[in-house]
Coordinates of C-alpha atoms and ligand atoms in Angstrom, one line a residue:
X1 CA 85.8 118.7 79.1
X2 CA 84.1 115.5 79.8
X3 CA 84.0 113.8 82.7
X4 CA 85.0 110.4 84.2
X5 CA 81.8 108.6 83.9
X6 CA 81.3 110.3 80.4
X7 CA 84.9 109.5 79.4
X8 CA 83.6 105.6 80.2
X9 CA 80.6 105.5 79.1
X10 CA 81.4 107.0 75.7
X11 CA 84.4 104.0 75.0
X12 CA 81.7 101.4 76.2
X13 CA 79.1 102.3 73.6
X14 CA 81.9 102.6 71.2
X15 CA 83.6 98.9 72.1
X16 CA 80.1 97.5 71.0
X17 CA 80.0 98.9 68.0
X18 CA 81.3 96.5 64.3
X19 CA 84.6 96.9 63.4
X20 CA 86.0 98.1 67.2
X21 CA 88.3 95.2 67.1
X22 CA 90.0 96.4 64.2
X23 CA 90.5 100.0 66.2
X24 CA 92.1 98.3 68.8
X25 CA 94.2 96.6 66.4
X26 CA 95.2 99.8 65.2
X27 CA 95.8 101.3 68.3
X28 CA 98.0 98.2 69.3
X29 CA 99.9 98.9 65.8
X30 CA 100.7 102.4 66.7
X31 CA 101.3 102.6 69.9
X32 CA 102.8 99.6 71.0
X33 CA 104.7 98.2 67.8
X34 CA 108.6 99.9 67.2
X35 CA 111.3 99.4 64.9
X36 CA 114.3 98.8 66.7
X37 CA 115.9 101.5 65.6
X38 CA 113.2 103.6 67.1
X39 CA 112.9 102.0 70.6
X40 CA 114.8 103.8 72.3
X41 CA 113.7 107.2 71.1
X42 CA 110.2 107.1 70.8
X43 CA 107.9 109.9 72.8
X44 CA 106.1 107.6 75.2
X45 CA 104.3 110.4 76.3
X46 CA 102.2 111.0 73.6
X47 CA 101.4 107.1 73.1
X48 CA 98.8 104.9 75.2
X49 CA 100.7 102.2 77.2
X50 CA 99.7 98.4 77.5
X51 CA 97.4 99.0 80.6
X52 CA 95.4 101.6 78.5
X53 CA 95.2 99.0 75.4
X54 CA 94.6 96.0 77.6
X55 CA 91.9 98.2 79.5
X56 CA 89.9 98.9 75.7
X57 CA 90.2 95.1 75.1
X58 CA 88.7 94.4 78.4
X59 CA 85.9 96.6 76.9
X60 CA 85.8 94.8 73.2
X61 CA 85.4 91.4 75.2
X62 CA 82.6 92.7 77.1
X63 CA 81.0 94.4 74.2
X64 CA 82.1 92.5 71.3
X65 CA 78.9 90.1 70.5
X66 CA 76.7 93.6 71.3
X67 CA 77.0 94.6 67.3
X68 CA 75.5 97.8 68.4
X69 CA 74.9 100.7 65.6
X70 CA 77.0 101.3 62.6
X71 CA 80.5 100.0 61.3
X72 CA 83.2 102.2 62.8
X73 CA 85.7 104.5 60.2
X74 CA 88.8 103.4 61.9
X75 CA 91.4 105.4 61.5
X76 CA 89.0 107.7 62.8
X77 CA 87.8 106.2 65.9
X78 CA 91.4 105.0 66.6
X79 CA 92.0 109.0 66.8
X80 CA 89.2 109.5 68.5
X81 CA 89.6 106.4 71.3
X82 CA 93.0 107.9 72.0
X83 CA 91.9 111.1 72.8
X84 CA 89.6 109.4 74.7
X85 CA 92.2 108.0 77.0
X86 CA 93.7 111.1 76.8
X87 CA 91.3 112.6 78.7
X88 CA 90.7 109.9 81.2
X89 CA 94.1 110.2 82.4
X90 CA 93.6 113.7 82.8
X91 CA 90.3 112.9 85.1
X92 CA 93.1 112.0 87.7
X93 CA 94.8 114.9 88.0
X94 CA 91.3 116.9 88.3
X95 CA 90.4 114.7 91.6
X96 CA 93.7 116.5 93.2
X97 CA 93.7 119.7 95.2
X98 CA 95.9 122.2 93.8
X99 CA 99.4 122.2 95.5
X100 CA 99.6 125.3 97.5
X101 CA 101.8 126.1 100.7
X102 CA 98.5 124.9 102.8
X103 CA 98.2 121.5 100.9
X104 CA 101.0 119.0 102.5
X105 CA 102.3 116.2 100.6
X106 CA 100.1 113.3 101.8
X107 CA 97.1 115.4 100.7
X108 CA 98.6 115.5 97.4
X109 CA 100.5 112.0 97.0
X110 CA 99.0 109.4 99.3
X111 CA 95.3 110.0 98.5
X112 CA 93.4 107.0 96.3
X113 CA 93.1 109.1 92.9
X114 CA 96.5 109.7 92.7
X115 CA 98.2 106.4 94.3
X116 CA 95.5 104.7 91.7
X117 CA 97.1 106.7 88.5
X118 CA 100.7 105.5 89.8
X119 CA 99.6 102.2 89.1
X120 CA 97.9 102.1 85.9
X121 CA 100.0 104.4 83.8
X122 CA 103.2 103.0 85.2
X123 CA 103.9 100.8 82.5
X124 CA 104.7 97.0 82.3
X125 CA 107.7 96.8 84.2
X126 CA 108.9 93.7 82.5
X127 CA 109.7 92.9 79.1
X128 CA 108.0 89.9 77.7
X129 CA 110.5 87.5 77.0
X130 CA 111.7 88.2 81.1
X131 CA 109.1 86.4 81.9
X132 CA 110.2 83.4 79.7
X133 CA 113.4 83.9 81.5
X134 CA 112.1 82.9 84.8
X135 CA 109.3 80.6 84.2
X136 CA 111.0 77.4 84.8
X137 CA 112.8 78.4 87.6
X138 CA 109.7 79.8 89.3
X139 CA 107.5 76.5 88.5
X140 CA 110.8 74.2 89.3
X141 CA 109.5 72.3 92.4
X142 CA 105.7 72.3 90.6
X143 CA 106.1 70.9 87.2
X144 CA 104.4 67.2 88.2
X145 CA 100.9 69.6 89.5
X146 CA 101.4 71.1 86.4
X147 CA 101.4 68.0 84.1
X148 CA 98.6 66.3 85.9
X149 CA 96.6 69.2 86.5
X150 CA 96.7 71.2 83.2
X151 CA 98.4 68.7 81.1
X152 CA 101.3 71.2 80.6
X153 CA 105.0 71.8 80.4
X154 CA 107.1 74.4 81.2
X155 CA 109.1 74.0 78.3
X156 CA 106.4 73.8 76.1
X157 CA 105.3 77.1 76.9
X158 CA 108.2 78.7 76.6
X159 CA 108.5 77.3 72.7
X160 CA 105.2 78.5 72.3
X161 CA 105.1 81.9 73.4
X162 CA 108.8 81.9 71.2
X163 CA 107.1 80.3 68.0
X164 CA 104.0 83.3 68.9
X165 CA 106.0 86.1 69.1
X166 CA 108.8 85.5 66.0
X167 CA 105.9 84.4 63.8
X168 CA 104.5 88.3 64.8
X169 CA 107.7 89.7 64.2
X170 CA 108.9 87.8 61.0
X171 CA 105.1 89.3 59.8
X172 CA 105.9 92.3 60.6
X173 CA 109.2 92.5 59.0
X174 CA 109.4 90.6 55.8
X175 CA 105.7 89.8 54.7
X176 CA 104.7 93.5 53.3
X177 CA 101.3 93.5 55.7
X178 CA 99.8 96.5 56.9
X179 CA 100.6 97.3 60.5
X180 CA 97.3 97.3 61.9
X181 CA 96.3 94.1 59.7
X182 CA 94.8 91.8 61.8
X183 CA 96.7 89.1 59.7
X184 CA 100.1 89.7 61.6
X185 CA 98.7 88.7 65.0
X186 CA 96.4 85.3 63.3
X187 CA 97.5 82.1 62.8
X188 CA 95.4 79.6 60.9
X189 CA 94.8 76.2 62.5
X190 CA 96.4 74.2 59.8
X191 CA 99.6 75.9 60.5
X192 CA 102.2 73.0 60.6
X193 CA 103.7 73.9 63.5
X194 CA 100.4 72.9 65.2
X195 CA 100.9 69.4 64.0
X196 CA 104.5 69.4 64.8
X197 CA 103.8 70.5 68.5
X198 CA 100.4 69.3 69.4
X199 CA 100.9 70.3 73.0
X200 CA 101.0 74.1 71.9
X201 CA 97.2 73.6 71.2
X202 CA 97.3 72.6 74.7
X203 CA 98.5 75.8 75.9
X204 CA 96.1 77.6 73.7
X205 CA 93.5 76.4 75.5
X206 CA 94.1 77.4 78.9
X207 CA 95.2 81.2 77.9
X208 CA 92.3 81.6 74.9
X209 CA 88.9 82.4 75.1
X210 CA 86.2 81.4 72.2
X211 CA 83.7 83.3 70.3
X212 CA 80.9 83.0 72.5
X213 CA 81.9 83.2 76.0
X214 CA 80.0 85.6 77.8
X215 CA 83.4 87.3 79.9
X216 CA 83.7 90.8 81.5
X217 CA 80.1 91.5 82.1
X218 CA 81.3 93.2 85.5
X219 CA 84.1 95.2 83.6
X220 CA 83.2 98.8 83.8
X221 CA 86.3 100.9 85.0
X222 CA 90.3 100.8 85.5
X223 CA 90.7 98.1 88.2
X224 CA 88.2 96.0 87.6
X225 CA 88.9 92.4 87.0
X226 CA 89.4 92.1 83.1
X227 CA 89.8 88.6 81.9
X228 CA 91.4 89.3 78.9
X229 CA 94.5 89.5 80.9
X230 CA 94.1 86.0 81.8
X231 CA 93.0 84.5 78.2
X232 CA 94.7 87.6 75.7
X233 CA 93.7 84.5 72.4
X234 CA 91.3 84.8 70.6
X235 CA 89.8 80.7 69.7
X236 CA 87.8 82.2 66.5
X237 CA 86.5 79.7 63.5
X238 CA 89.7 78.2 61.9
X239 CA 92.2 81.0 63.4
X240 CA 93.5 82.0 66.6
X241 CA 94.2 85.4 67.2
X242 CA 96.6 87.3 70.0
X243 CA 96.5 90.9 69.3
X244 CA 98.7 91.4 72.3
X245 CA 101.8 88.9 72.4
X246 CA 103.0 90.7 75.6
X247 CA 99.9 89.8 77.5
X248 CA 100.1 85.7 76.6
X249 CA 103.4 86.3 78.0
X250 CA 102.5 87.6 81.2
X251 CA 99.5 84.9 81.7
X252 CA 101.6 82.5 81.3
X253 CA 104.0 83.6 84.1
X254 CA 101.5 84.3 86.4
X255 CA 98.6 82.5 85.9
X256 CA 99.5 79.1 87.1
X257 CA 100.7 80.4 90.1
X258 CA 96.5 81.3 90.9
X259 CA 95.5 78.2 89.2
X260 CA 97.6 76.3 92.4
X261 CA 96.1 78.2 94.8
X262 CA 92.9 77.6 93.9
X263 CA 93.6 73.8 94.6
X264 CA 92.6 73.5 98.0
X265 CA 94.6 70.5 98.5
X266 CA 97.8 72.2 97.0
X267 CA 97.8 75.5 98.1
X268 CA 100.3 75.5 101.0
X269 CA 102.5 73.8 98.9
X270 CA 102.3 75.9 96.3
X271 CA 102.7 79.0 98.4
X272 CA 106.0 76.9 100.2
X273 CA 107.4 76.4 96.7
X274 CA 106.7 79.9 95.5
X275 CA 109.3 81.3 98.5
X276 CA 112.1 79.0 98.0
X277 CA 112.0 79.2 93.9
X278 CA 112.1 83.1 94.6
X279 CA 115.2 82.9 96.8
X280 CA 117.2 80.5 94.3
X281 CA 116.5 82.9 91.5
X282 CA 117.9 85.6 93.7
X283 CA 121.1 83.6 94.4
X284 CA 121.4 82.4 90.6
X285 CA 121.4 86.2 89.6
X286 CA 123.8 86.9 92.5
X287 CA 125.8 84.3 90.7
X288 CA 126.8 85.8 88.1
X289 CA 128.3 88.6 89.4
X290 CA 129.5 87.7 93.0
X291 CA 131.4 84.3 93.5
X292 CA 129.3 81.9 94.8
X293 CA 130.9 82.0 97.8
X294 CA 130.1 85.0 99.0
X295 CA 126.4 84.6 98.8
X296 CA 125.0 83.2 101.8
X297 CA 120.9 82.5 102.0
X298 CA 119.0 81.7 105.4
X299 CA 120.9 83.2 107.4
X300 CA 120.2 83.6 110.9
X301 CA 121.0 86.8 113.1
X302 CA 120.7 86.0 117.1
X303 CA 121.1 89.0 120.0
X304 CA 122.0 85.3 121.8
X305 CA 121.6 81.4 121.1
X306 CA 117.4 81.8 121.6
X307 CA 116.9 85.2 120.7
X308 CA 116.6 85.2 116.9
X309 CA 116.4 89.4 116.1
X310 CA 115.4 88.3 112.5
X311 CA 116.1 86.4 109.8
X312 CA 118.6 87.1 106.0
X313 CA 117.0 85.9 102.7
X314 CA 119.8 86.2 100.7
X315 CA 123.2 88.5 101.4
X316 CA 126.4 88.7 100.0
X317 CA 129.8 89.6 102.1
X318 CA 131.9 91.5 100.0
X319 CA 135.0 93.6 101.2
X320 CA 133.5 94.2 104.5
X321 CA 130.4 95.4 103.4
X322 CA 127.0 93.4 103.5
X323 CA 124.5 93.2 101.0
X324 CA 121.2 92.0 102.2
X325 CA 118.5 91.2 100.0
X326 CA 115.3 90.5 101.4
X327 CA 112.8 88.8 98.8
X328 CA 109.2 89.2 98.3
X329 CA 106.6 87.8 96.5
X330 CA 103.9 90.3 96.2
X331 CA 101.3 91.3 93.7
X332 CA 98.9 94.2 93.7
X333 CA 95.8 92.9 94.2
X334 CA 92.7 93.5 92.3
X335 CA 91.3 95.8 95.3
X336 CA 94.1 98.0 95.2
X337 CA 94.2 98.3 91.2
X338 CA 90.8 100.0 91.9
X339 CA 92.4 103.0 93.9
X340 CA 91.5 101.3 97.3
X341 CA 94.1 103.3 99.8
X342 CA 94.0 100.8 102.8
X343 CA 94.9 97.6 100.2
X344 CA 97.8 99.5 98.7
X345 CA 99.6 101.0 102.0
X346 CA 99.1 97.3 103.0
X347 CA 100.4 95.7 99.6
X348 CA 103.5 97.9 99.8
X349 CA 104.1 97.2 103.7
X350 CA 103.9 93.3 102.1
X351 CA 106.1 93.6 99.9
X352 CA 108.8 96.2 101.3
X353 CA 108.0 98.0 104.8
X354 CA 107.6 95.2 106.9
X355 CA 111.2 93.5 105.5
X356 CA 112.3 97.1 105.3
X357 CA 111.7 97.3 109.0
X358 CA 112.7 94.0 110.0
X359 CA 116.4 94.6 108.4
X360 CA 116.9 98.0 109.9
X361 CA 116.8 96.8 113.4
X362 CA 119.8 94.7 112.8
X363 CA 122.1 97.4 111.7
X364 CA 123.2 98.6 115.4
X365 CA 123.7 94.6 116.7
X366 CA 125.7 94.1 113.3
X367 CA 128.1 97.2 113.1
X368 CA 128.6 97.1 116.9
X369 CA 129.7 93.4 116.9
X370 CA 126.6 92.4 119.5
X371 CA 124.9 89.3 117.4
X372 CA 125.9 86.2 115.8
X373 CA 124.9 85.3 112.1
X374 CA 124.5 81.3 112.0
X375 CA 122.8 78.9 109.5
X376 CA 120.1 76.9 110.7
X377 CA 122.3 74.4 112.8
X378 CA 123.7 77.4 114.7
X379 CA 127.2 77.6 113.1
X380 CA 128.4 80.4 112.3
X381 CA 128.7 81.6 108.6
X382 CA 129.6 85.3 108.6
X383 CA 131.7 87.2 112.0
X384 CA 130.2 90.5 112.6
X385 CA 133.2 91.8 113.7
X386 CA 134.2 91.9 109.8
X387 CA 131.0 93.9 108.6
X388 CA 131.8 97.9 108.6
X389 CA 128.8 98.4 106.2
X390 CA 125.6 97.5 105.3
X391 CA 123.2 98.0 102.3
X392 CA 119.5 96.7 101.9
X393 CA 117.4 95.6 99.2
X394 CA 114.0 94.2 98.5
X395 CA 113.4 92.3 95.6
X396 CA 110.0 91.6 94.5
X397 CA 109.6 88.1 92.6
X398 CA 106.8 89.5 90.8
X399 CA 106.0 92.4 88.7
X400 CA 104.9 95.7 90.4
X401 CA 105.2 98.8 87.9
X402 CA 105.0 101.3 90.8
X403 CA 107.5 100.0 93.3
X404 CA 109.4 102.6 93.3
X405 CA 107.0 105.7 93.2
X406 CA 105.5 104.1 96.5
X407 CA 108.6 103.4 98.0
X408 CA 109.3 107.6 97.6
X409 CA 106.3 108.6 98.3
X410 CA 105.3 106.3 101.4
X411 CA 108.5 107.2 102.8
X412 CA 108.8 111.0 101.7
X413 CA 109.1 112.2 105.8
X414 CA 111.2 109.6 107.0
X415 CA 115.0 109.3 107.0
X416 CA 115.8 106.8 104.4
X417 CA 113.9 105.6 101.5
X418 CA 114.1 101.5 101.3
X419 CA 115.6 100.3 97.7
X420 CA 113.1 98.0 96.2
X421 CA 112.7 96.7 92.7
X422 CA 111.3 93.9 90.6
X423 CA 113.4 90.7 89.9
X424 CA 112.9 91.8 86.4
X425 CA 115.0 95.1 87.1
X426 CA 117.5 93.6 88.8
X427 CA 118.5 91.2 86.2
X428 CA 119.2 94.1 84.0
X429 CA 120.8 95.7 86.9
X430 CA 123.3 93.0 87.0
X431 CA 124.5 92.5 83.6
X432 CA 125.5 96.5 83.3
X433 CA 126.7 96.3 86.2
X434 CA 128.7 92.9 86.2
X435 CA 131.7 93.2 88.5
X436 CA 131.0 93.3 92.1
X437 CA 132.9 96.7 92.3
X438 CA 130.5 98.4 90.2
X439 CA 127.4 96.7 91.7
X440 CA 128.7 97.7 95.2
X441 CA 129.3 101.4 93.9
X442 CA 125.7 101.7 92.6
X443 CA 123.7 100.3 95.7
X444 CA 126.3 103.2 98.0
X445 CA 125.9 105.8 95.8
X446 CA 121.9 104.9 95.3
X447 CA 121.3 104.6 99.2
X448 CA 123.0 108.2 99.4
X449 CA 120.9 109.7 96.9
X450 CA 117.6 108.0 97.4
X451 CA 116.8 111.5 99.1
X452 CA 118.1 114.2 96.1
X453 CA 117.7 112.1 93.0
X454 CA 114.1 111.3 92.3
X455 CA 112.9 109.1 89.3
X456 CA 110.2 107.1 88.4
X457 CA 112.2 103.4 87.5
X458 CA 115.2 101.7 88.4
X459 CA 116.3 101.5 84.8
X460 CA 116.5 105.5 85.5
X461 CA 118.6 105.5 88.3
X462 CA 120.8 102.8 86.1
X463 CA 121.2 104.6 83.4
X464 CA 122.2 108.0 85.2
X465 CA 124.6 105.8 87.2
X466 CA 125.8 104.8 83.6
X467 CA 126.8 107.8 81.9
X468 CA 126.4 110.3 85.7
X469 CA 128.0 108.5 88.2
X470 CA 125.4 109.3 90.6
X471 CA 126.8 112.9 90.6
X472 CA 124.6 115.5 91.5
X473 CA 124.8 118.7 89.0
X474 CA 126.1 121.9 90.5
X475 CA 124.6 123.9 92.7
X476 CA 121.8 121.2 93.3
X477 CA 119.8 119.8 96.0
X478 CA 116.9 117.8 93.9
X479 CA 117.5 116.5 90.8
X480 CA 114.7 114.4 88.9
X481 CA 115.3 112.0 86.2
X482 CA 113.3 112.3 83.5
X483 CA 111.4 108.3 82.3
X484 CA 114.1 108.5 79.1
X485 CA 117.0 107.3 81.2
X486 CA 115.5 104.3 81.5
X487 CA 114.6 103.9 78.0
X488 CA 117.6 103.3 76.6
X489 CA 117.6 99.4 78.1
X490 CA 114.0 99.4 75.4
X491 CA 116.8 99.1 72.7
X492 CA 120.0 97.6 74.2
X493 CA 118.6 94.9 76.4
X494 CA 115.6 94.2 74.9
X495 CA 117.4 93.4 71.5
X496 CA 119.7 91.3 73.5
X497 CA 117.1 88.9 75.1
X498 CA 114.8 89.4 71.8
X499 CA 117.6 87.8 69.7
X500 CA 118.0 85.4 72.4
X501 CA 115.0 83.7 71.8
X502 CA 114.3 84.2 68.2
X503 CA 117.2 82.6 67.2
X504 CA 115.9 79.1 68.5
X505 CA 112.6 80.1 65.6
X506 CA 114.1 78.4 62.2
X507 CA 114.8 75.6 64.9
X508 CA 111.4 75.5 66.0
X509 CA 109.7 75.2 62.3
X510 CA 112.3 72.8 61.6
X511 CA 111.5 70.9 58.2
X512 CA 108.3 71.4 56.5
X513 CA 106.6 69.7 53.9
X514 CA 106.0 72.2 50.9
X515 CA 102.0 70.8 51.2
X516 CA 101.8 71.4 54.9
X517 CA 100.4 74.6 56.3
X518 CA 102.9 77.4 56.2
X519 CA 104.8 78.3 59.7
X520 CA 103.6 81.9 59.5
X521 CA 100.0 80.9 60.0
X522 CA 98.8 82.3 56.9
X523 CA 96.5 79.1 55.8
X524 CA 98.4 78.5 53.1
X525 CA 100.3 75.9 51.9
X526 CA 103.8 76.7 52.2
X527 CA 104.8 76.0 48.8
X528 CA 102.6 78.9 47.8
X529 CA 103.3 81.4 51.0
X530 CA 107.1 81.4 53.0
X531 CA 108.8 79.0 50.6
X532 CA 110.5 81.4 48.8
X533 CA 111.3 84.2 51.6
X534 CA 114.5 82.4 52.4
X535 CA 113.1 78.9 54.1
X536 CA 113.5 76.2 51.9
X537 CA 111.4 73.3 52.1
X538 CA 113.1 70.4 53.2
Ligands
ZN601 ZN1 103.8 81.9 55.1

């Protein structure tokens, strides 16, 4: 068996080589593109995810003017890369001692090797068009930077990354292309869609890199910095190309965000905003299960009038129980991507422990009637003395895969395990579970388990709750829920928020002249491509 550094070294002499592109295209086509019917059934476990695709692109950009030796046999290499990565991820369970009565836990769990493989094979933790979902709400009070800045809208990208993604889709469904053509993921520069929305080109040019850009010349491992995340198109000759939809998606949610903070003159600002969007989009979930109401934000719990024990993000008050949502926003940084223990015990205490902490000291004053809980003017909003419960969660604004695994295993030898997720999971969480009944169930029978029903997602624990209950099997004291739970929301909420968007596509293209360049980016007039696969020219 090869090792680590042999693993690497092989895929980076292989990413320079002609015709690597097109393996990675391949790769994409098999393991990340489904038919619906599929979705929720496919063995995950025997594909690569989008970290280990995004990682070999991060290796194409570096390589990809190298045109070292001979022209690659594809379907071959594409084998042959995946066993590759087959055997990386295996080099991570080699650096760990075997378990044995004399290895504890935290020799096992909280070492860098392992806490690093939590985070890269955890998945995406989003669906794409999530992030559409939240963009404008999580650029509201920044839209004027924005414009002057970057020249940008957030509208505009949302259209864009809509127009991207059905014109992918609409290839790969009605226009007979190989899946690993890299046709389905080009679009020509005369497409008319280009003309019709000239800002689009606009918000190529902020995600895309071109031809000759010299990027990724420190990108040698899992964790480094790999700018293909940042710019996933491809500004080539008279196409642009975007192997990976998913990723434009995800740069556009989060890149702007850095791009503020990098102004100087902005950056507190920027960091202000960022806290107060991520509570309204809290409350706006909350909204649509719990009347308005009863959702309360800021709110203020004093021992007396100057002692302040701590402070309430969000909470709701519903049939004497409170709800209190503390929210985060808190990436993994680039430092602890690369396995560094210190940065991700201290990324996790950001983004849960500390809250975590700061909302179980209240619990006592709360229960036994001996605090107030007053808005900012001091007036009272919520009496104690009505409270007989209390239930915690943190909600992270952005997306962090392994939220959940740290959670467990950071808190393995303590009492209680705090209930974190991504806003991302929680909007799903809230359509299933759309009365306030049902959402109060869950978070009770979820704080009881969090200690005998182990899983690696919230989607897991959601699904279980679904069909389960909660309800423990017979004659069991563990039970661990197997990634498929959580798979079934790949199909029946994805399709939902797919649909969504692509329905606004034939609205997008709009009328086209039978000379112009056709929608679908092929290059060719549209007279002579789409025109007769149902659009008619208008
Ligand atoms: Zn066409």
């Amino acid at each position: 068996m090869k090792n680590r550094e042999q693993i690497l070294a092989e895929i980076n002499t292989l990413s320079a080589s002609k015709g690597f592109f097109n393996v990675l295209i391949r790769l994409t086509a098999i393991n990340l593109n489904s038919f619906v019917d599929t979705l929720a059934t496919r063995d995950w476990r025997k594909l690569l995810n989008q970290n280990e695709i995004a990682f070999l692109f991060g290796f194409w950009l570096k390589n990809r003017n190298a045109n070292f030796g001979g022209i690659l046999d594809i379907p071959q290499t594409a084998n042959y890369v995946h066993e590759l990565m087959d055997e990386l991820h295996l080099s991570f369970m080699k650096k760990l001692p075997e378990p044995s009565e004399n290895v504890s836990y935290k020799e096992i769990f909280i070492t860098s090797s392992s806490l690093q493989e939590t985070i890269f094979y955890s998945g995406t933790g989003a669906y794409d068009y999530q992030y559409m979902d939240y963009l404008e709400s999580k650029y509201s009070y920044d839209k004027e930077w924005l414009k002057s800045k970057k020249d940008v809208d957030i509208q505009t990208c949302i259209d864009f990354f809509t127009f991207l993604k059905s014109v992918v889709n609409y290839k790969l469904n009605f226009k007979g292309l190989p899946a690993d053509s890299i046709e389905i993921y080009s679009i020509d520069k005369n497409c008319c869609l280009f003309k019709k929305y000239p800002a689009f080109l606009k918000v190529i040019d902020l995600f895309s890199i071109k031809d000759n850009d010299v990027l990724n010349t420190e990108f040698n491992d899992i964790g480094d910095l790999n700018v293909f995340l940042l710019k996933p198109i491809i500004d080539s000759g008279n196409k642009f190309i975007f192997p990976f939809p998913y990723l434009v998606a995800e740069s556009i949610f989060e890149s702007p965000f850095y791009w503020m903070l990098d102004d100087t003159g902005y950056k507190s600002k920027a960091l202000k905003n960022r806290g107060t969007c991520a509570e309204e989009i809290v409350k706006k979930e909350l909204w649509k299960v719990f009347p308005p109401e009863r959702v309360y934000n800021n709110v203020f719990v004093m021992a007396n009038k100057a002692t302040r024990l701590t402070d309430i993000d969000i909470c709701v008050f519903y049939e004497e129980t409170l709800i209190i949502f503390q929210v985060k926003s808190k990436k993994l940084t680039q430092l602890s991507k690369k396995g560094n223990l210190e940065q991700i015990k201290l990324d996790f205490s950001q983004a849960v422990e500390d809250s975590f902490n700061q909302i179980n000291k209240i619990y006592d004053p709360i229960i036994k009637n001996k605090c107030n809980l007053v808005d900012e003017q001091g007036k009272e909003v919520l009496k104690a003395e009505s409270i007989k419960e209390i239930y915690s969660i943190c909600i992270v604004l952005d997306n962090y895969p392994p939220l959940l695994i740290h959670s467990r295993i950071f808190y393995q030898d303590k009492d209680a395990t705090p209930i974190a997720m991504t806003i991302f999971d929680f909007q799903i969480l809230l359509k299933y579970l759309h009365t306030p009944a049902l959402f109060l169930e869950y978070i009770q029978k979820r704080t009881v388990n969090s200690k005998t029903i182990y899983t690696d997602t919230e989607l897991s624990y959601l699904k279980y709750f679904m069909t389960h209950g909660f309800e423990m099997p017979e004659d069991s004291d563990l039970l661990m829920l197997d990634g498929d739970f959580g798979q079934y929301f790949d199909k029946h909420y994805y399709m939902q928020l797919l649909s969504r968007y692509s329905r606004r596509f034939p609205d997008l293209i709009g009328n086209i002249g039978r000379n112009e360049g056709c929608f679908c980016g092929s290059g060719i007039k549209f007279k002579k491509c789409c025109a007769y696969i149902g659009f008619e020219a208008q």
